């Protein structure tokens, strides 16, 4: 991460705009124990109250790190029932990084967030149709498959 | 330009509240 992803100008810009980044040695105390981290690199995204909403383990290149962080921010808003903010971030993710590994999960959360915001079941149907079209092999397409029955 | 890491968790939470940002913990091994 230090050699490839963190020096990337787009990554630096994203961190500056959206994140308070904290570096923690894996053999320090007490945060590795508190967050049950056993391996590096592990990234954990928290809200300002210190509640975890997203984590990744292992190396991510810039073109995967950025959408992963955007997904985490979108999930943070989703968890806090800020569905409009979540939709904004996840929509931007899908616009800029539609081929990334984070995109299918972002499609899922975008759709269920729209459903929770509107209570319109058509949003769930649209979600599974989008996943089947764009990410047919994704686990998130399987997880959304029940929406075909609506 | 480079990422401005901080090393104090409580300060990070306070900064996040003040700046309306999210906290990212990077657990790493320097070796």
mmCIF file of C-alpha atoms in Angstrom:
data_model
loop_
_atom_site.group_PDB
_atom_site.id
_atom_site.type_symbol
_atom_site.label_atom_id
_atom_site.label_comp_id
_atom_site.label_asym_id
_atom_site.label_seq_id
_atom_site.Cartn_x
_atom_site.Cartn_y
_atom_site.Cartn_z
ATOM 1 C CA UNK A 1 0.000 0.000 0.000
ATOM 2 C CA UNK A 2 2.832 2.412 0.881
ATOM 3 C CA UNK A 3 4.645 1.743 -2.387
ATOM 4 C CA UNK A 4 1.732 1.793 -4.827
ATOM 5 C CA UNK A 5 -1.630 2.991 -3.545
ATOM 6 C CA UNK A 6 -0.936 5.642 -0.904
ATOM 7 C CA UNK A 7 1.385 7.776 -3.110
ATOM 8 C CA UNK A 8 -1.259 7.864 -5.879
ATOM 9 C CA UNK A 9 -2.483 11.476 -6.400
ATOM 10 C CA UNK A 10 -6.150 10.464 -6.668
ATOM 11 C CA UNK A 11 -5.859 8.477 -3.439
ATOM 12 C CA UNK A 12 -4.162 11.392 -1.649
ATOM 13 C CA UNK A 13 -6.905 13.754 -2.854
ATOM 14 C CA UNK A 14 -9.678 11.380 -1.741
ATOM 15 C CA UNK A 15 -8.129 10.933 1.708
ATOM 16 C CA UNK A 16 -7.778 14.691 2.101
ATOM 17 C CA UNK A 17 -11.424 15.358 1.229
ATOM 18 C CA UNK A 18 -13.198 12.512 3.008
ATOM 19 C CA UNK A 19 -11.069 10.769 5.641
ATOM 20 C CA UNK A 20 -9.219 11.180 8.912
ATOM 21 C CA UNK A 21 -6.589 8.439 8.423
ATOM 22 C CA UNK A 22 -4.969 6.744 11.410
ATOM 23 C CA UNK A 23 -1.974 4.394 11.177
ATOM 24 C CA UNK A 24 -1.786 1.634 13.735
ATOM 25 C CA UNK A 25 1.010 -0.896 14.166
ATOM 26 C CA UNK A 26 -0.354 -4.433 14.242
ATOM 27 C CA UNK A 27 1.719 -5.278 17.313
ATOM 28 C CA UNK A 28 0.536 -2.256 19.316
ATOM 29 C CA UNK A 29 -2.227 -2.072 21.936
ATOM 30 C CA UNK A 30 -5.171 -1.697 22.341
ATOM 31 C CA UNK A 31 -6.694 -1.002 18.890
ATOM 32 C CA UNK A 32 -5.722 -4.268 17.093
ATOM 33 C CA UNK A 33 -7.375 -6.208 19.915
ATOM 34 C CA UNK A 34 -10.363 -3.870 20.122
ATOM 35 C CA UNK A 35 -11.068 -4.251 16.400
ATOM 36 C CA UNK A 36 -9.988 -7.923 16.308
ATOM 37 C CA UNK A 37 -7.374 -7.380 13.593
ATOM 38 C CA UNK A 38 -4.962 -10.260 13.034
ATOM 39 C CA UNK A 39 -3.476 -9.531 9.616
ATOM 40 C CA UNK A 40 -2.138 -6.621 7.575
ATOM 41 C CA UNK A 41 -3.009 -4.619 5.668
ATOM 42 C CA UNK A 42 -6.459 -4.286 7.229
ATOM 43 C CA UNK A 43 -8.461 -1.112 6.662
ATOM 44 C CA UNK A 44 -11.417 -0.345 8.937
ATOM 45 C CA UNK A 45 -13.808 2.504 8.186
ATOM 46 C CA UNK A 46 -15.547 4.139 11.150
ATOM 47 C CA UNK A 47 -18.070 6.887 11.614
ATOM 48 C CA UNK A 48 -17.246 9.816 13.887
ATOM 49 C CA UNK A 49 -18.618 7.894 16.876
ATOM 50 C CA UNK A 50 -16.069 5.125 16.317
ATOM 51 C CA UNK A 51 -18.580 2.593 14.999
ATOM 52 C CA UNK A 52 -17.291 0.260 12.260
ATOM 53 C CA UNK A 53 -19.169 0.106 8.944
ATOM 54 C CA UNK A 54 -16.710 -1.479 6.486
ATOM 55 C CA UNK A 55 -13.380 -3.302 6.415
ATOM 56 C CA UNK A 56 -11.016 -4.827 3.886
ATOM 57 C CA UNK A 57 -8.066 -7.177 4.271
ATOM 58 C CA UNK A 58 -5.191 -7.403 1.800
ATOM 59 C CA UNK A 59 -3.597 -5.170 -0.813
ATOM 60 C CA UNK A 60 -5.814 -2.947 -2.952
ATOM 61 C CA UNK A 61 -4.479 -1.060 -5.978
ATOM 62 C CA UNK A 62 -5.705 2.546 -6.330
ATOM 63 C CA UNK A 63 -8.424 1.588 -8.832
ATOM 64 C CA UNK A 64 -9.850 -0.836 -6.241
ATOM 65 C CA UNK A 65 -8.987 1.077 -3.060
ATOM 66 C CA UNK A 66 -10.966 4.173 -4.040
ATOM 67 C CA UNK A 67 -14.230 2.364 -4.862
ATOM 68 C CA UNK A 68 -13.814 0.216 -1.744
ATOM 69 C CA UNK A 69 -13.596 3.364 0.390
ATOM 70 C CA UNK A 70 -16.556 4.903 -1.434
ATOM 71 C CA UNK A 71 -18.525 1.729 -0.772
ATOM 72 C CA UNK A 72 -17.626 1.973 2.902
ATOM 73 C CA UNK A 73 -18.769 5.587 3.077
ATOM 74 C CA UNK A 74 -21.989 4.680 1.274
ATOM 75 C CA UNK A 75 -22.595 1.819 3.720
ATOM 76 C CA UNK A 76 -21.933 4.154 6.643
ATOM 77 C CA UNK A 77 -24.678 6.498 5.423
ATOM 78 C CA UNK A 78 -26.947 3.510 4.720
ATOM 79 C CA UNK A 79 -26.470 2.132 8.236
ATOM 80 C CA UNK A 80 -27.369 5.545 9.649
ATOM 81 C CA UNK A 81 -30.501 5.764 7.464
ATOM 82 C CA UNK A 82 -29.042 8.660 5.477
ATOM 83 C CA UNK A 83 -30.260 7.120 2.231
ATOM 84 C CA UNK A 84 -29.964 10.184 0.017
ATOM 85 C CA UNK A 85 -26.302 10.650 1.002
ATOM 86 C CA UNK A 86 -25.674 6.924 0.536
ATOM 87 C CA UNK A 87 -27.219 6.999 -2.934
ATOM 88 C CA UNK A 88 -25.042 9.955 -3.901
ATOM 89 C CA UNK A 89 -21.784 8.219 -2.948
ATOM 90 C CA UNK A 90 -22.713 4.807 -4.366
ATOM 91 C CA UNK A 91 -23.976 6.364 -7.588
ATOM 92 C CA UNK A 92 -20.659 8.183 -7.979
ATOM 93 C CA UNK A 93 -18.822 4.902 -7.350
ATOM 94 C CA UNK A 94 -20.788 3.172 -10.101
ATOM 95 C CA UNK A 95 -20.215 6.082 -12.466
ATOM 96 C CA UNK A 96 -16.442 6.164 -11.959
ATOM 97 C CA UNK A 97 -15.614 2.540 -11.102
ATOM 98 C CA UNK A 98 -18.309 0.342 -12.638
ATOM 99 C CA UNK A 99 -15.770 -2.421 -13.368
ATOM 100 C CA UNK A 100 -14.357 -2.518 -9.836
ATOM 101 C CA UNK A 101 -14.804 -5.356 -7.369
ATOM 102 C CA UNK A 102 -16.855 -3.028 -5.156
ATOM 103 C CA UNK A 103 -19.397 -2.245 -7.885
ATOM 104 C CA UNK A 104 -21.794 -5.210 -7.426
ATOM 105 C CA UNK A 105 -22.129 -4.603 -3.677
ATOM 106 C CA UNK A 106 -22.582 -0.883 -4.376
ATOM 107 C CA UNK A 107 -25.382 -1.744 -6.825
ATOM 108 C CA UNK A 108 -27.036 -3.849 -4.134
ATOM 109 C CA UNK A 109 -26.869 -1.168 -1.440
ATOM 110 C CA UNK A 110 -27.907 1.542 -3.887
ATOM 111 C CA UNK A 111 -31.045 -0.427 -4.717
ATOM 112 C CA UNK A 112 -32.043 -1.427 -1.206
ATOM 113 C CA UNK A 113 -31.336 2.120 -0.028
ATOM 114 C CA UNK A 114 -33.687 3.472 -2.674
ATOM 115 C CA UNK A 115 -36.289 0.945 -1.561
ATOM 116 C CA UNK A 116 -35.957 1.960 2.086
ATOM 117 C CA UNK A 117 -36.197 5.613 1.063
ATOM 118 C CA UNK A 118 -39.300 5.188 -1.116
ATOM 119 C CA UNK A 119 -40.899 1.873 -0.001
ATOM 120 C CA UNK A 120 -41.326 1.163 -3.704
ATOM 121 C CA UNK A 121 -40.680 -2.527 -4.424
ATOM 122 C CA UNK A 122 -39.938 -1.661 -8.058
ATOM 123 C CA UNK A 123 -36.526 -0.466 -6.822
ATOM 124 C CA UNK A 124 -35.706 -4.016 -5.728
ATOM 125 C CA UNK A 125 -36.781 -5.410 -9.106
ATOM 126 C CA UNK A 126 -34.570 -2.841 -10.842
ATOM 127 C CA UNK A 127 -31.687 -3.836 -8.574
ATOM 128 C CA UNK A 128 -31.742 -7.516 -9.491
ATOM 129 C CA UNK A 129 -32.159 -6.656 -13.176
ATOM 130 C CA UNK A 130 -29.133 -4.363 -13.028
ATOM 131 C CA UNK A 131 -27.061 -6.962 -11.179
ATOM 132 C CA UNK A 132 -28.025 -9.737 -13.614
ATOM 133 C CA UNK A 133 -27.144 -7.537 -16.578
ATOM 134 C CA UNK A 134 -23.918 -6.014 -15.318
ATOM 135 C CA UNK A 135 -22.555 -8.529 -12.784
ATOM 136 C CA UNK A 136 -24.090 -11.935 -13.556
ATOM 137 C CA UNK A 137 -21.424 -13.903 -11.668
ATOM 138 C CA UNK A 138 -21.396 -11.786 -8.527
ATOM 139 C CA UNK A 139 -22.358 -13.060 -5.094
ATOM 140 C CA UNK A 140 -24.482 -9.896 -4.773
ATOM 141 C CA UNK A 141 -26.546 -11.001 -7.771
ATOM 142 C CA UNK A 142 -27.248 -14.237 -5.901
ATOM 143 C CA UNK A 143 -28.108 -12.342 -2.716
ATOM 144 C CA UNK A 144 -30.592 -10.171 -4.632
ATOM 145 C CA UNK A 145 -32.077 -13.056 -6.620
ATOM 146 C CA UNK A 146 -35.153 -13.303 -4.358
ATOM 147 C CA UNK A 147 -36.259 -9.883 -5.614
ATOM 148 C CA UNK A 148 -37.161 -11.547 -8.913
ATOM 149 C CA UNK A 149 -40.132 -13.037 -7.090
ATOM 150 C CA UNK A 150 -41.642 -9.659 -6.213
ATOM 151 C CA UNK B 1 1.636 15.998 -1.319
ATOM 152 C CA UNK B 2 1.124 12.837 0.699
ATOM 153 C CA UNK B 3 -1.432 11.372 3.049
ATOM 154 C CA UNK B 4 -1.469 13.149 6.399
ATOM 155 C CA UNK B 5 -1.632 10.223 8.817
ATOM 156 C CA UNK B 6 -2.310 10.777 12.466
ATOM 157 C CA UNK B 7 -1.534 8.386 15.280
ATOM 158 C CA UNK B 8 -4.068 9.299 17.979
ATOM 159 C CA UNK B 9 -7.396 7.518 17.772
ATOM 160 C CA UNK B 10 -9.346 9.859 20.039
ATOM 161 C CA UNK B 11 -8.052 12.889 18.165
ATOM 162 C CA UNK B 12 -9.160 11.244 14.930
ATOM 163 C CA UNK B 13 -12.715 10.878 16.205
ATOM 164 C CA UNK B 14 -12.771 14.512 17.284
ATOM 165 C CA UNK B 15 -11.356 15.632 13.939
ATOM 166 C CA UNK B 16 -13.967 13.544 12.126
ATOM 167 C CA UNK B 17 -16.781 15.172 14.103
ATOM 168 C CA UNK B 18 -15.444 18.649 13.500
ATOM 169 C CA UNK B 19 -14.695 18.154 9.792
ATOM 170 C CA UNK B 20 -17.663 15.853 8.980
ATOM 171 C CA UNK B 21 -15.333 13.131 7.707
ATOM 172 C CA UNK B 22 -14.955 9.383 8.224
ATOM 173 C CA UNK B 23 -12.166 7.708 10.206
ATOM 174 C CA UNK B 24 -9.990 5.168 8.400
ATOM 175 C CA UNK B 25 -7.861 2.853 10.515
ATOM 176 C CA UNK B 26 -4.895 1.375 8.650
ATOM 177 C CA UNK B 27 -3.453 -1.562 10.573
ATOM 178 C CA UNK B 28 -0.014 -2.178 9.147
ATOM 179 C CA UNK B 29 3.248 -3.974 9.702
ATOM 180 C CA UNK B 30 6.319 -1.948 8.760
ATOM 181 C CA UNK B 31 8.505 -5.036 8.187
#
